[in-house]
Coordinates of C-alpha atoms in Angstrom, one line a residue:
M20 CA 37.3 27.6 69.1
F21 CA 35.1 24.7 67.8
S22 CA 33.8 26.6 64.8
S23 CA 34.9 25.5 61.3
K24 CA 37.6 27.6 59.8
G25 CA 37.2 29.6 56.7
S26 CA 33.5 30.2 57.2
D27 CA 32.1 33.0 55.0
V28 CA 31.1 35.9 57.1
S29 CA 28.7 37.1 54.4
S30 CA 26.5 34.1 55.1
I31 CA 25.6 35.6 58.4
S32 CA 22.4 37.6 58.5
P33 CA 22.8 41.4 58.1
S34 CA 20.9 41.8 61.4
I35 CA 23.8 39.9 63.1
S36 CA 26.6 41.8 61.3
M37 CA 25.0 45.2 62.2
E38 CA 25.7 44.7 65.9
L39 CA 29.4 45.7 65.5
D40 CA 28.7 49.0 67.2
Q41 CA 25.6 48.4 69.3
S42 CA 25.2 51.9 70.6
E43 CA 25.2 53.4 67.1
T44 CA 22.9 50.6 65.9
D45 CA 20.4 51.3 68.7
K46 CA 20.2 55.0 67.8
V47 CA 19.8 54.3 64.1
E48 CA 17.1 51.7 64.7
V49 CA 15.1 54.1 67.0
D50 CA 15.4 56.9 64.5
D51 CA 14.3 54.7 61.6
I52 CA 11.3 53.4 63.6
K53 CA 10.2 57.0 64.4
T54 CA 10.6 58.1 60.8
E55 CA 8.7 55.0 59.5
D56 CA 5.9 55.5 62.0
Q57 CA 5.4 59.1 60.9
S58 CA 5.5 58.2 57.2
S59 CA 3.1 55.2 57.4
N60 CA -0.6 56.0 57.7
E61 CA -1.9 52.6 57.0
T62 CA -3.3 50.5 59.9
F63 CA -2.2 46.9 60.5
E64 CA -5.5 45.5 59.3
E65 CA -5.3 47.4 56.0
T66 CA -1.7 46.2 55.4
V67 CA -2.8 42.6 56.0
K68 CA -5.7 43.0 53.6
K69 CA -3.3 44.0 50.9
L70 CA -1.2 40.9 51.6
Q71 CA -4.3 38.7 51.5
S72 CA -5.4 40.1 48.2
A73 CA -2.0 39.2 46.7
D74 CA -2.1 35.6 48.1
Q75 CA -1.9 33.0 45.3
G76 CA -3.3 30.1 47.3
S77 CA 0.0 28.7 48.5
E78 CA -0.1 25.8 51.0
I79 CA 0.2 26.4 54.7
P80 CA 3.8 25.6 55.7
S81 CA 4.3 22.4 57.7
N82 CA 5.7 22.4 61.3
L83 CA 9.4 22.9 61.8
P84 CA 11.4 19.8 62.6
G85 CA 12.5 21.0 66.0
G86 CA 9.1 20.1 67.4
V87 CA 5.8 21.6 68.4
V88 CA 5.9 23.7 71.6
M89 CA 2.3 24.8 71.5
D90 CA -0.9 23.4 69.9
Q91 CA -4.1 24.9 71.3
L92 CA -7.6 25.9 70.3
Y93 CA -9.0 29.3 71.3
I94 CA -12.5 30.7 71.1
I95 CA -11.7 33.6 68.7
A96 CA -11.7 34.3 65.0
T97 CA -8.5 33.7 63.1
E98 CA -8.3 37.3 62.0
D99 CA -8.7 38.6 65.6
L100 CA -6.1 36.2 66.9
N101 CA -3.7 37.4 64.2
V102 CA -4.3 41.0 65.2
L103 CA -3.8 40.1 68.9
L104 CA -0.5 38.4 68.4
F105 CA 1.2 40.6 65.7
S106 CA -0.5 44.0 65.6
P107 CA 1.8 46.9 66.6
N108 CA -1.1 48.3 68.6
S109 CA -1.7 45.1 70.6
N110 CA -0.6 45.0 74.3
F111 CA 0.1 41.2 74.2
A112 CA 3.8 41.5 73.2
K113 CA 4.4 44.1 75.9
S114 CA 2.7 42.1 78.6
L115 CA 4.7 39.0 77.5
A116 CA 7.9 41.0 77.7
D117 CA 7.0 42.1 81.3
I118 CA 6.4 38.5 82.4
Q119 CA 9.6 37.2 80.8
G120 CA 11.7 40.1 82.0
T121 CA 12.5 41.4 78.5
T122 CA 13.5 45.0 78.3
E123 CA 14.0 47.7 75.6
L124 CA 11.4 46.2 73.3
Q125 CA 11.5 47.9 69.9
M126 CA 9.2 46.9 67.1
S127 CA 9.4 48.5 63.6
P128 CA 6.2 48.8 61.5
W129 CA 5.2 46.0 59.1
K130 CA 6.4 46.6 55.5
L131 CA 5.0 45.1 52.3
E132 CA 7.7 43.8 49.9
N133 CA 7.9 42.1 46.5
D134 CA 4.7 43.7 45.1
N135 CA 2.7 43.0 48.3
M136 CA 3.7 39.3 48.2
S137 CA 5.4 39.4 51.6
M138 CA 5.3 41.4 54.8
K139 CA 8.1 41.8 57.3
R140 CA 9.1 43.7 60.4
S141 CA 12.1 43.7 62.7
V142 CA 12.0 43.5 66.5
T143 CA 14.9 44.1 69.0
Y144 CA 14.9 43.4 72.7
I145 CA 17.2 42.5 75.6
K146 CA 16.5 39.0 77.0
A147 CA 16.5 38.6 80.7
A148 CA 19.5 36.9 82.3
T149 CA 19.3 33.2 83.3
K150 CA 21.4 30.9 85.4
L151 CA 23.5 30.0 82.4
I152 CA 23.8 33.2 80.4
K153 CA 23.8 36.9 81.1
A154 CA 21.3 39.4 79.6
V155 CA 21.8 39.5 75.8
K156 CA 20.4 41.5 73.0
A157 CA 18.2 39.7 70.4
Y158 CA 17.4 40.6 66.8
E159 CA 14.2 39.1 65.5
E160 CA 12.8 39.3 61.9
Q161 CA 9.2 38.3 61.5
T162 CA 7.9 37.4 58.0
Y163 CA 4.4 36.5 56.9
L164 CA 4.6 33.2 54.8
K165 CA 0.9 32.9 54.4
A166 CA -2.1 35.2 54.8
D167 CA -5.5 34.6 53.3
E168 CA -9.1 35.0 54.6
K169 CA -8.8 32.4 57.3
N170 CA -5.1 31.2 57.6
F171 CA -2.0 33.0 58.8
A172 CA 1.6 31.8 59.1
V173 CA 4.4 33.9 60.5
L174 CA 8.1 32.9 60.6
A175 CA 10.2 34.6 63.3
S176 CA 14.0 34.3 62.9
V177 CA 15.9 35.2 66.1
S178 CA 19.6 35.8 66.3
T179 CA 21.5 36.4 69.6
P180 CA 25.2 37.1 68.5
D181 CA 26.3 38.0 72.1
V182 CA 25.8 34.4 73.4
M183 CA 28.5 31.8 73.1
Y184 CA 28.6 30.6 69.4
G185 CA 25.8 33.0 68.7
S186 CA 27.1 33.8 65.3
T187 CA 26.7 30.1 64.2
F188 CA 23.0 29.7 64.5
K189 CA 19.5 31.3 64.4
A190 CA 16.4 30.1 66.3
E191 CA 13.4 30.0 64.0
V192 CA 9.9 29.9 65.3
L193 CA 6.8 29.3 63.1
Y194 CA 3.4 30.6 64.2
V195 CA 0.4 29.0 62.2
I196 CA -3.2 30.2 62.8
T197 CA -5.9 28.1 61.2
P198 CA -9.7 27.8 61.7
G199 CA -10.6 25.2 64.3
P200 CA -13.6 22.8 64.4
E201 CA -17.2 24.0 64.8
L202 CA -18.2 24.5 68.4
P203 CA -21.7 23.6 69.8
S204 CA -22.1 27.2 70.9
G205 CA -21.7 28.4 67.3
E206 CA -18.7 30.6 68.3
Q207 CA -15.7 30.8 66.0
C208 CA -12.6 28.8 66.9
S209 CA -9.0 29.1 66.0
R210 CA -6.1 26.7 66.2
L211 CA -2.6 28.1 67.1
V212 CA 0.4 25.8 66.4
I213 CA 3.9 27.0 67.2
S214 CA 7.0 24.9 66.2
W215 CA 10.7 25.7 66.1
R216 CA 14.1 24.7 64.8
M217 CA 17.7 25.7 65.0
N218 CA 19.1 27.0 61.7
F219 CA 22.9 26.6 61.8
L220 CA 24.7 29.1 59.6
Q221 CA 28.1 27.4 60.3
S222 CA 29.1 23.9 61.3
T223 CA 30.1 23.6 64.9
M224 CA 30.9 20.7 67.2
M225 CA 28.7 22.2 69.9
K226 CA 25.5 21.7 67.8
G227 CA 24.0 19.1 70.1
M228 CA 24.6 21.2 73.2
I229 CA 23.1 24.3 71.6
E230 CA 20.0 22.4 70.5
N231 CA 19.5 20.9 73.9
G232 CA 19.8 24.2 75.6
A233 CA 17.5 25.9 73.1
R234 CA 14.9 23.2 73.5
Q235 CA 14.6 23.8 77.2
G236 CA 14.6 27.5 76.7
M237 CA 11.8 27.2 74.1
K238 CA 9.7 25.1 76.4
D239 CA 10.0 27.5 79.4
S240 CA 9.4 30.6 77.2
F241 CA 6.3 29.3 75.5
D242 CA 4.8 27.9 78.7
Q243 CA 4.7 31.5 79.8
Y244 CA 3.4 32.5 76.3
A245 CA 0.5 30.0 76.6
T246 CA -0.3 31.0 80.1
L247 CA -0.6 34.7 79.2
L248 CA -2.6 33.9 76.0
S249 CA -5.1 31.8 78.0
Q250 CA -5.6 34.7 80.3
T251 CA -6.3 37.0 77.3
V252 CA -8.4 34.6 75.1
K253 CA -10.5 31.8 76.3
P254 CA -9.1 28.4 75.3
V255 CA -11.4 25.7 74.0
D256 CA -12.3 23.2 76.8
S257 CA -11.7 19.5 75.8
K258 CA -15.3 18.8 76.9
D259 CA -16.6 21.3 74.5
L260 CA -14.4 19.9 71.7
G261 CA -15.5 16.4 72.5
S262 CA -19.1 17.4 72.2
T263 CA -18.5 18.7 68.7
K264 CA -18.9 15.2 67.3
E265 CA -22.1 14.6 69.3
Q266 CA -23.5 18.0 68.3
A267 CA -22.8 17.3 64.6
L268 CA -24.3 13.9 64.7
A269 CA -27.3 14.9 66.8
S270 CA -28.3 17.4 64.1
L271 CA -28.7 14.7 61.6
K272 CA -32.3 13.6 61.1
A273 CA -33.0 10.8 58.7
D274 CA -35.9 11.4 56.2
P275 CA -38.8 9.3 57.6
Q276 CA -40.8 7.6 54.9
S277 CA -43.5 5.1 55.3
D278 CA -43.5 1.7 53.5
L279 CA -46.6 2.7 51.5
K280 CA -45.0 5.9 50.2
L281 CA -41.8 4.1 49.3
A282 CA -43.8 1.4 47.5
M283 CA -45.6 4.0 45.5
Q284 CA -42.3 5.5 44.5
Y285 CA -40.7 2.2 43.6
F286 CA -43.6 0.6 41.8
A287 CA -44.6 3.7 39.8
N288 CA -43.2 2.3 36.5
F289 CA -44.4 0.8 33.3
T290 CA -43.8 -2.8 34.3
F291 CA -46.0 -2.6 37.4
I292 CA -48.8 -0.5 35.8
S293 CA -49.0 -2.7 32.6
T294 CA -49.0 -5.9 34.7
F295 CA -51.7 -4.5 37.0
L296 CA -53.9 -3.5 34.0
M297 CA -53.4 -6.8 32.2
G298 CA -54.2 -8.8 35.4
L299 CA -57.3 -6.6 36.1
Y300 CA -58.4 -7.2 32.4
V301 CA -58.0 -10.9 32.8
L302 CA -60.0 -11.0 36.0
I303 CA -62.9 -9.1 34.5
H304 CA -62.8 -11.4 31.5
M305 CA -63.0 -14.4 33.8
C306 CA -66.0 -13.0 35.5
L307 CA -67.9 -12.3 32.3
V308 CA -67.1 -15.3 30.2
A309 CA -69.1 -18.5 30.4
P310 CA -67.2 -21.8 31.2
T311 CA -66.1 -23.8 28.1
T312 CA -66.8 -27.4 27.6
I313 CA -63.9 -29.9 28.0
Q314 CA -62.6 -31.0 24.6
G315 CA -59.4 -32.2 23.0
L316 CA -56.8 -33.4 25.5
E317 CA -58.3 -31.4 28.4
F318 CA -59.7 -33.0 31.5
F319 CA -61.2 -31.7 34.7
G320 CA -58.8 -29.1 36.3
L321 CA -56.7 -28.7 33.2
D322 CA -57.7 -25.9 30.7
L323 CA -55.3 -25.7 27.8
P324 CA -55.2 -22.8 25.2
D325 CA -57.5 -23.4 22.3
S326 CA -55.6 -21.3 19.8
V327 CA -52.2 -19.8 19.0
G328 CA -53.4 -16.4 20.2
E329 CA -54.2 -17.8 23.6
V330 CA -50.7 -19.3 23.8
V331 CA -49.1 -15.9 23.1
V332 CA -51.3 -14.2 25.7
C333 CA -50.5 -16.8 28.3
T334 CA -46.8 -16.4 27.6
L335 CA -47.0 -12.6 28.0
L336 CA -48.9 -13.0 31.2
V337 CA -46.3 -15.4 32.7
L338 CA -43.4 -13.1 31.7
Q339 CA -45.1 -10.0 33.2
G340 CA -45.9 -11.9 36.3
Q341 CA -42.3 -13.1 36.7
R342 CA -41.0 -9.5 36.4
M343 CA -43.7 -8.3 38.8
L344 CA -42.7 -11.0 41.3
S345 CA -39.0 -10.0 40.9
L346 CA -39.8 -6.3 41.7
I347 CA -41.8 -7.3 44.8
L348 CA -39.0 -9.5 46.1
R349 CA -36.4 -6.8 45.4
F350 CA -38.4 -4.2 47.2
M351 CA -38.8 -6.5 50.2
R352 CA -35.1 -7.2 50.4
A353 CA -34.4 -3.4 50.1
R354 CA -36.7 -2.7 53.0
A355 CA -35.2 -5.4 55.1
R356 CA -31.9 -3.5 54.8
N357 CA -32.5 -0.4 56.9
G358 CA -28.8 0.7 56.5
S359 CA -28.4 3.1 59.4
D360 CA -27.3 2.1 62.8
H361 CA -28.8 5.0 64.7
G362 CA -28.7 4.3 68.4
I363 CA -26.3 1.4 68.1
K364 CA -22.9 2.3 69.7
A365 CA -19.6 0.8 68.8
Q366 CA -18.1 -1.6 71.3
G367 CA -14.6 -2.0 72.7
D368 CA -11.7 0.3 73.7
G369 CA -9.4 1.8 71.1
W370 CA -9.8 3.6 67.8
L371 CA -13.4 4.4 67.2
L372 CA -14.5 5.3 63.7
T373 CA -17.8 7.0 63.1
V374 CA -19.0 7.9 59.6
A375 CA -22.0 10.1 58.9
L376 CA -23.4 9.8 55.4
I377 CA -25.2 13.1 54.7
E378 CA -26.2 13.1 51.0
G379 CA -25.1 12.4 47.4
S380 CA -25.2 14.5 44.3
N381 CA -25.3 13.8 40.6
I382 CA -25.3 10.0 41.0
A383 CA -25.2 8.3 37.7
A384 CA -28.1 6.1 36.4
V385 CA -27.5 2.7 34.8
D386 CA -31.1 2.2 33.5
S387 CA -32.4 3.9 30.4
N388 CA -35.1 5.7 32.4
G389 CA -32.4 7.9 34.0
L390 CA -33.2 6.8 37.5
C391 CA -31.2 4.8 40.0
N392 CA -31.6 3.2 43.4
P393 CA -28.3 4.0 45.1
Y394 CA -26.8 2.7 48.4
V395 CA -23.4 3.1 49.9
V396 CA -21.0 0.4 51.3
F397 CA -18.2 1.5 53.7
T398 CA -15.3 -0.9 54.4
C399 CA -12.6 -0.4 57.0
N400 CA -10.2 -3.1 58.3
G401 CA -12.3 -5.9 56.8
K402 CA -15.6 -4.7 58.3
T403 CA -18.4 -3.3 56.3
R404 CA -21.4 -1.0 56.9
T405 CA -24.2 -0.6 54.4
S406 CA -26.6 2.3 54.0
S407 CA -30.2 2.2 53.1
I408 CA -31.4 2.2 49.5
K409 CA -32.9 5.4 48.1
F410 CA -35.4 4.6 45.3
N411 CA -35.4 6.7 42.1
K412 CA -33.0 9.3 43.5
S413 CA -30.1 10.9 41.7
D414 CA -29.5 13.4 44.6
P415 CA -30.4 11.2 47.6
L416 CA -30.5 12.5 51.2
W417 CA -29.4 9.8 53.7
N418 CA -28.5 11.5 57.1
E419 CA -27.4 8.1 58.4
I420 CA -24.7 7.3 61.0
F421 CA -22.4 4.2 61.0
E422 CA -20.0 3.2 63.8
F423 CA -17.2 0.6 63.5
D424 CA -16.2 -1.3 66.6
A425 CA -13.1 0.0 68.3
L426 CA -9.9 -1.1 66.7
D427 CA -6.6 -1.8 68.5
D428 CA -4.6 -0.3 65.7
P429 CA -5.4 3.1 64.0
P430 CA -7.2 2.5 60.7
S431 CA -5.4 3.4 57.5
V432 CA -8.0 3.5 54.7
L433 CA -11.8 3.7 54.5
D434 CA -13.2 2.4 51.2
V435 CA -16.5 3.9 49.9
V436 CA -18.4 2.4 47.1
V437 CA -21.8 3.5 45.7
Y438 CA -24.0 0.7 44.1
D439 CA -27.2 0.8 42.1
F440 CA -29.7 -1.7 43.6
D441 CA -31.3 -2.3 40.2
G442 CA -28.2 -3.1 38.3
P443 CA -28.1 -5.0 35.0
F444 CA -28.9 -8.8 35.3
D445 CA -30.3 -8.1 38.7
E446 CA -26.8 -7.5 40.1
A447 CA -25.7 -4.4 42.0
A448 CA -23.8 -2.1 39.6
S449 CA -21.0 0.1 40.9
L450 CA -21.7 3.7 40.3
G451 CA -18.4 5.0 41.7
H452 CA -15.9 4.5 44.4
A453 CA -13.5 6.5 46.6
E454 CA -10.6 5.8 49.0
I455 CA -10.2 8.0 52.1
N456 CA -6.6 7.6 53.3
F457 CA -6.2 8.6 57.0
L458 CA -2.4 8.9 56.5
K459 CA -2.8 11.6 53.9
T460 CA -5.5 13.6 55.6
N461 CA -5.6 15.2 59.0
I462 CA -8.4 14.0 61.2
S463 CA -9.7 17.5 61.7
D464 CA -10.2 17.9 58.0
L465 CA -12.6 14.9 57.9
A466 CA -15.2 16.5 60.0
D467 CA -16.9 17.9 56.9
L468 CA -15.8 16.2 53.7
R469 CA -17.1 16.2 50.1
V470 CA -15.7 13.2 48.3
S471 CA -15.5 13.1 44.5
L472 CA -16.1 9.5 43.3
E473 CA -13.9 7.7 40.8
G474 CA -15.1 5.5 37.9
K475 CA -16.3 6.1 34.4
L476 CA -19.9 6.8 35.4
A477 CA -19.0 8.9 38.5
Q478 CA -16.4 11.0 36.7
A479 CA -18.7 11.7 33.8
C480 CA -21.5 12.9 36.1
H481 CA -19.2 14.5 38.7
T482 CA -20.7 12.4 41.5
K483 CA -20.0 13.5 45.0
L484 CA -20.8 12.3 48.5
H485 CA -21.1 14.5 51.6
L486 CA -19.5 12.7 54.6
K487 CA -18.6 13.6 58.2
I488 CA -15.9 11.3 59.6
F489 CA -14.7 11.2 63.2
L490 CA -11.8 9.1 64.4
D491 CA -11.3 9.1 68.2
N492 CA -9.1 7.1 70.6
T493 CA -10.8 6.1 73.8
R494 CA -7.5 5.3 75.5
G495 CA -6.5 9.0 75.7
G496 CA -2.8 9.9 75.9
N497 CA -1.6 6.3 76.4
V498 CA -1.9 5.4 72.7
V499 CA 1.8 5.1 71.9
K500 CA 2.7 3.3 75.1
H501 CA -0.1 0.8 74.7
Y502 CA 0.9 0.1 71.2
L503 CA 4.6 -0.3 72.0
S504 CA 3.9 -2.6 74.9
K505 CA 1.9 -4.8 72.6
M506 CA 4.6 -4.8 69.9
E507 CA 7.3 -5.7 72.5
K508 CA 5.4 -8.9 73.4
E509 CA 5.2 -9.8 69.7
V510 CA 8.8 -9.2 68.7
G511 CA 10.4 -10.1 72.0
K512 CA 12.5 -7.0 72.2
K513 CA 12.4 -3.7 74.2
I514 CA 11.2 -0.8 72.0
N515 CA 12.2 2.6 73.1
L516 CA 9.8 5.6 72.8
R517 CA 11.1 8.0 70.1
S518 CA 11.5 11.7 70.9
P519 CA 8.9 14.3 69.7
Q520 CA 11.6 15.9 67.5
T521 CA 12.3 12.6 65.8
N522 CA 8.6 11.9 65.3
S523 CA 8.0 15.4 63.9
A524 CA 10.9 14.9 61.4
F525 CA 9.5 11.5 60.4
Q526 CA 6.0 12.9 59.9
K527 CA 7.3 15.8 57.8
L528 CA 9.5 13.5 55.6
F529 CA 6.5 11.4 54.5
G530 CA 3.7 14.0 54.9
L531 CA 2.0 12.1 57.7
P532 CA -0.6 13.4 60.2
P533 CA 0.4 14.2 63.8
E534 CA -1.0 11.0 65.3
E535 CA 1.4 8.8 63.4
F536 CA 4.4 7.8 65.5
L537 CA 7.7 6.2 64.6
I538 CA 8.6 2.8 66.1
N539 CA 12.1 2.2 64.6
D540 CA 14.3 2.9 61.6
F541 CA 17.1 0.9 59.9
T542 CA 19.9 1.5 57.4
C543 CA 19.6 -0.8 54.5
H544 CA 19.7 -1.1 50.7
L545 CA 16.7 -1.1 48.3
K546 CA 17.4 -3.6 45.6
R547 CA 16.2 -2.6 42.1
K548 CA 18.6 -2.7 39.2
M549 CA 21.3 -1.3 41.5
P550 CA 21.3 -1.3 45.3
L551 CA 20.3 2.1 46.7
Q552 CA 21.3 2.8 50.3
G553 CA 18.8 4.6 52.5
R554 CA 16.7 4.2 55.6
L555 CA 13.7 2.0 56.3
F556 CA 11.1 3.5 58.7
V557 CA 8.7 1.4 60.6
S558 CA 5.6 3.0 62.2
A559 CA 2.2 1.8 63.3
R560 CA 0.5 2.0 59.9
I561 CA 3.3 2.3 57.3
L562 CA 6.6 0.9 56.2
G563 CA 8.5 3.8 54.5
F564 CA 11.8 4.1 52.7
H565 CA 13.9 7.2 52.0
A566 CA 17.2 7.7 50.2
K567 CA 19.1 10.6 48.8
L568 CA 21.9 10.1 46.2
F569 CA 23.6 13.0 44.5
G570 CA 20.6 15.2 45.3
H571 CA 18.1 12.7 43.8
K572 CA 15.5 11.6 46.4
T573 CA 13.7 8.3 46.5
K574 CA 10.8 8.2 48.9
F575 CA 7.7 6.0 49.2
F576 CA 5.7 4.2 51.9
L577 CA 3.6 1.0 52.0
L578 CA 0.5 0.4 54.2
W579 CA 0.8 -2.6 56.5
E580 CA -2.7 -3.7 55.5
D581 CA -1.6 -3.7 51.8
I582 CA 1.2 -6.2 52.5
E583 CA 0.2 -9.7 51.5
D584 CA 3.4 -11.6 52.4
I585 CA 6.9 -11.1 53.8
Q586 CA 9.6 -13.6 53.0
V587 CA 13.3 -14.0 53.7
V588 CA 15.6 -15.0 50.8
P589 CA 18.9 -16.6 51.6
P590 CA 22.1 -14.6 50.9
T591 CA 23.3 -14.6 47.3
F592 CA 26.3 -13.2 45.5
S593 CA 24.2 -10.3 44.1
S594 CA 23.0 -9.4 47.6
M595 CA 26.6 -9.2 48.8
G596 CA 26.2 -12.0 51.2
S597 CA 23.2 -10.4 53.0
P598 CA 19.7 -12.0 53.5
I599 CA 16.9 -10.3 51.5
I600 CA 13.5 -9.3 52.9
V601 CA 11.0 -9.6 50.1
I602 CA 7.7 -7.8 50.7
T603 CA 4.8 -8.6 48.4
I604 CA 1.9 -6.2 48.0
R605 CA -1.7 -7.2 47.4
Q606 CA -2.9 -7.0 43.8
G607 CA -3.9 -3.5 42.7
R608 CA -2.3 -1.8 45.8
G609 CA 0.9 0.2 46.3
A610 CA 0.6 2.1 43.0
D611 CA 2.2 5.2 44.6
A612 CA 5.3 3.2 45.5
K613 CA 5.7 1.4 42.2
H614 CA 9.0 3.1 41.4
G615 CA 10.6 1.4 44.4
A616 CA 9.5 -2.2 43.4
K617 CA 12.0 -4.6 42.0
T618 CA 9.6 -6.9 40.1
Q619 CA 6.0 -7.4 39.4
D620 CA 4.7 -11.0 39.2
E621 CA 2.2 -12.5 36.7
Q622 CA -0.7 -11.6 39.1
G623 CA 0.3 -7.9 39.1
R624 CA 1.6 -7.9 42.6
L625 CA 4.6 -5.6 43.4
K626 CA 7.6 -7.0 45.2
F627 CA 10.1 -4.9 47.2
H628 CA 13.6 -6.2 48.1
F629 CA 15.5 -4.8 51.1
Q630 CA 18.9 -6.1 52.1
S631 CA 22.2 -5.2 53.9
F632 CA 20.8 -4.4 57.3
V633 CA 23.3 -3.7 60.1
S634 CA 21.4 -6.1 62.3
F635 CA 19.2 -8.3 60.1
N636 CA 17.6 -10.3 62.9
V637 CA 16.4 -7.1 64.7
A638 CA 15.1 -5.6 61.5
N639 CA 13.4 -8.9 60.4
R640 CA 11.6 -9.2 63.8

């Protein structure tokens, strides 16, 4: 009775409209399944291989906005987990149906469609009765959205037309199987992430009630799913996962070199050899020559050159000696900077950042001899760590570990710069730089990373660094509550914890990693040439804005650490009587959000104007 009138029946899935005569449908489905089983001779593995061969490298689909109901690591290869969950010959689906009380389970064979670009199958079953609803028949269509050598994504669309308002919605569940981190035992590890959403085919006033009921049903159903899967496949223990970092770092062994060997490498050049030979020649000459008589302006203790040739030779000796002394001092400074902090652990409780510098490749040379003395500087939240210097190496091997003291707030960016110790004019020359943004990269992807450096020299030589980065929080599961309690004291206002569904939608909107959480959001106007109404999102590390006008989307976010100043401008006629929050970004930052800036000052700093808040004081705090 609450459904909108005039809804187009054709918008409903064919699988829903087919249930007009259930008895006839059941017979037809069973007959079709038998016919297809007899005609299909290919195994499930062979069909999947055909789908993998047609894969065009598409991205893995992101989690559905309804929320993640399961995220677990299992000690099994991704291909084997895919076979276990979706192969027609697997007993997992039947065992799950027995546990959940599902009856009359019928699964059609997998079919390749669109020139082997997609693979689908249909599943029908009768769901067990609950306290709220009777036993109903469900129609499920499973489709492979992604299948390559290691990654699999299957979307299941479930319709239950017999339930109340069942023709107005479908429940969609996304199964994503990806490789997990390396385990100390050397066994293969897979990550299974299951998310869901309600896809409403018609507008209905009961949308909120339907979603709430489905959310609880999803939770109960996949709790049983996870329990059965854990009994079938061994899940990864958190202790084993935690030791992955220690295992990866323990395998790093720095290249031990004695000071004598390094000195021979560093001083094996024309300057040192020529200066040594000239000095040796002068010493031998002093031993062989007889002392001269004092004449001219000379006196005892002062022996002046007696000819222009002697002046030239003395000048050359002084210049060579100066260069030689500069080399010795530079070598001593380089050896004093050992770089690695092996054995020195970070202090404090919070976000712990560990960076392992493995090696570099194709590092550019500034000097004409084609050699360089590179070292790397890491900067995060204003703190720096410096590696040791590798003499005369274009492909240096470091194997050094650096730890940053624990931070209260999660870090946003890690800056990496490679310098040449023997730069021009005795200054360190930059050989390339890179920025690792933790908001644009999942933490699990940083465990083994090869970074391409930017800069003229680095891009010309295709310079790369091999890094292993680990970001852990020692506070465990109380990260969000600890952060919100700290923010409540600063702003003097109670901050409510947002729901997982809201956080998931926020992360998907801006492409953020799972550990980023939403604090609050506000309706406001972005002032450029014309005010643009949208929403301002505030999280632990970013300030994001999103608007949609006539199908055109405006979306950007700013890092808190990039913000230099926040000012309040009094209301004006152009701001429609509303105070304006002006946010100024540090010079050279915020390039991705430049399209949202109103002005750029003479120093090159971007300025963003936000106005027309419903509650300006709350938003300003």
